[in-house]
Amino acid sequence: MTAARFVVGGRVQGVFFRAGTREQAQRLGLRGYARNRADGRVDVLAVGDAAAIDALAAWLRQGPPQARVDELERLDADPAEAGADFTIG
């Protein structure tokens, strides 16, 4: 089981970025969350298979059509931080 935290910057709030992230994560069988940050970026926690997390990372570099990703930071994370599903908040 692998876990990664992503911090995504750019035009990523108000453009269905979190909902699109949840769709991709669920399709890939990942648990975790996507949450807006007060600074305009989005936090994403992904827990699951390493290849699935890499696939989500590739999607996060693009995001949904309305988004513009200028920054994608990947950090190690604790798998215990994730719940049973992938949620948005």
Short mmCIF file of C-alpha atoms in Angstrom, two decimals:
data_model
loop_
_atom_site.label_atom_id
_atom_site.label_comp_id
_atom_site.label_asym_id
_atom_site.label_seq_id
_atom_site.Cartn_x
_atom_site.Cartn_y
_atom_site.Cartn_z
CA MET A 1 0.00 0.00 0.00
CA THR A 2 1.41 3.35 -1.08
CA ALA A 3 0.34 6.85 -0.06
CA ALA A 4 1.11 10.23 -1.61
CA ARG A 5 -0.02 13.77 -0.94
CA PHE A 6 -0.22 16.25 -3.80
CA VAL A 7 -0.50 20.01 -3.63
CA VAL A 8 -1.92 21.37 -6.89
CA GLY A 9 -1.72 25.05 -7.80
CA GLY A 10 -3.07 27.15 -10.64
CA ARG A 11 -6.70 27.65 -11.61
CA VAL A 12 -7.90 24.62 -9.64
CA GLN A 13 -10.77 25.92 -7.52
CA GLY A 14 -14.24 26.45 -8.93
CA VAL A 15 -13.49 24.39 -12.06
CA PHE A 16 -14.64 20.90 -10.91
CA PHE A 17 -11.07 19.92 -10.08
CA ARG A 18 -11.97 18.10 -6.85
CA ALA A 19 -14.93 16.29 -8.41
CA GLY A 20 -12.82 15.23 -11.39
CA THR A 21 -10.07 14.06 -9.05
CA ARG A 22 -12.57 11.96 -7.10
CA GLU A 23 -13.86 10.37 -10.34
CA GLN A 24 -10.34 9.48 -11.43
CA ALA A 25 -9.36 8.17 -7.99
CA GLN A 26 -12.46 5.99 -7.72
CA ARG A 27 -11.88 4.63 -11.22
CA LEU A 28 -8.33 3.75 -10.16
CA GLY A 29 -9.44 2.13 -6.88
CA LEU A 30 -7.80 4.73 -4.63
CA ARG A 31 -8.85 6.04 -1.23
CA GLY A 32 -8.18 9.51 0.15
CA TYR A 33 -9.49 12.99 -0.45
CA ALA A 34 -9.30 16.23 -2.45
CA ARG A 35 -9.72 19.43 -0.43
CA ASN A 36 -9.55 23.12 -1.22
CA ARG A 37 -6.91 25.11 0.62
CA ALA A 38 -7.37 28.68 1.78
CA ASP A 39 -4.44 29.74 -0.46
CA GLY A 40 -6.31 28.69 -3.64
CA ARG A 41 -4.51 25.38 -4.12
CA VAL A 42 -5.95 21.87 -3.72
CA ASP A 43 -4.64 19.13 -1.40
CA VAL A 44 -5.00 15.57 -2.65
CA LEU A 45 -4.26 12.46 -0.60
CA ALA A 46 -4.16 9.18 -2.52
CA VAL A 47 -3.73 5.72 -1.00
CA GLY A 48 -3.55 2.46 -2.93
CA ASP A 49 -1.52 0.74 -5.60
CA ALA A 50 1.64 2.65 -6.64
CA ALA A 51 0.80 2.42 -10.36
CA ALA A 52 -2.69 3.80 -9.69
CA ILE A 53 -1.21 6.72 -7.73
CA ASP A 54 1.17 7.42 -10.61
CA ALA A 55 -1.81 7.39 -13.02
CA LEU A 56 -3.65 9.86 -10.77
CA ALA A 57 -0.54 12.06 -10.66
CA ALA A 58 -0.49 12.14 -14.46
CA TRP A 59 -4.15 13.21 -14.48
CA LEU A 60 -3.50 15.87 -11.82
CA ARG A 61 -0.90 17.50 -14.11
CA GLN A 62 -3.74 18.26 -16.55
CA GLY A 63 -6.93 18.30 -14.48
CA PRO A 64 -10.36 18.81 -16.01
CA PRO A 65 -10.77 20.95 -19.15
CA GLN A 66 -11.59 24.16 -17.22
CA ALA A 67 -8.50 23.92 -14.97
CA ARG A 68 -4.99 25.22 -15.47
CA VAL A 69 -2.32 23.41 -13.43
CA ASP A 70 0.77 25.53 -12.80
CA GLU A 71 2.21 23.58 -9.89
CA LEU A 72 2.15 19.94 -8.76
CA GLU A 73 4.08 18.96 -5.66
CA ARG A 74 4.24 15.33 -4.54
CA LEU A 75 5.00 14.39 -0.93
CA ASP A 76 5.10 11.16 1.04
CA ALA A 77 2.03 10.52 3.18
CA ASP A 78 0.74 8.18 5.85
CA PRO A 79 -1.84 5.66 4.52
CA ALA A 80 -3.66 5.90 7.87
CA GLU A 81 -4.78 9.44 6.95
CA ALA A 82 -7.24 8.12 4.34
CA GLY A 83 -10.74 6.93 5.08
CA ALA A 84 -12.49 4.01 3.40
CA ASP A 85 -13.40 5.97 0.23
CA PHE A 86 -12.20 8.95 -1.79
CA THR A 87 -13.97 12.08 -0.61
CA ILE A 88 -14.02 15.77 -1.45
CA GLY A 89 -14.16 18.57 1.06
#
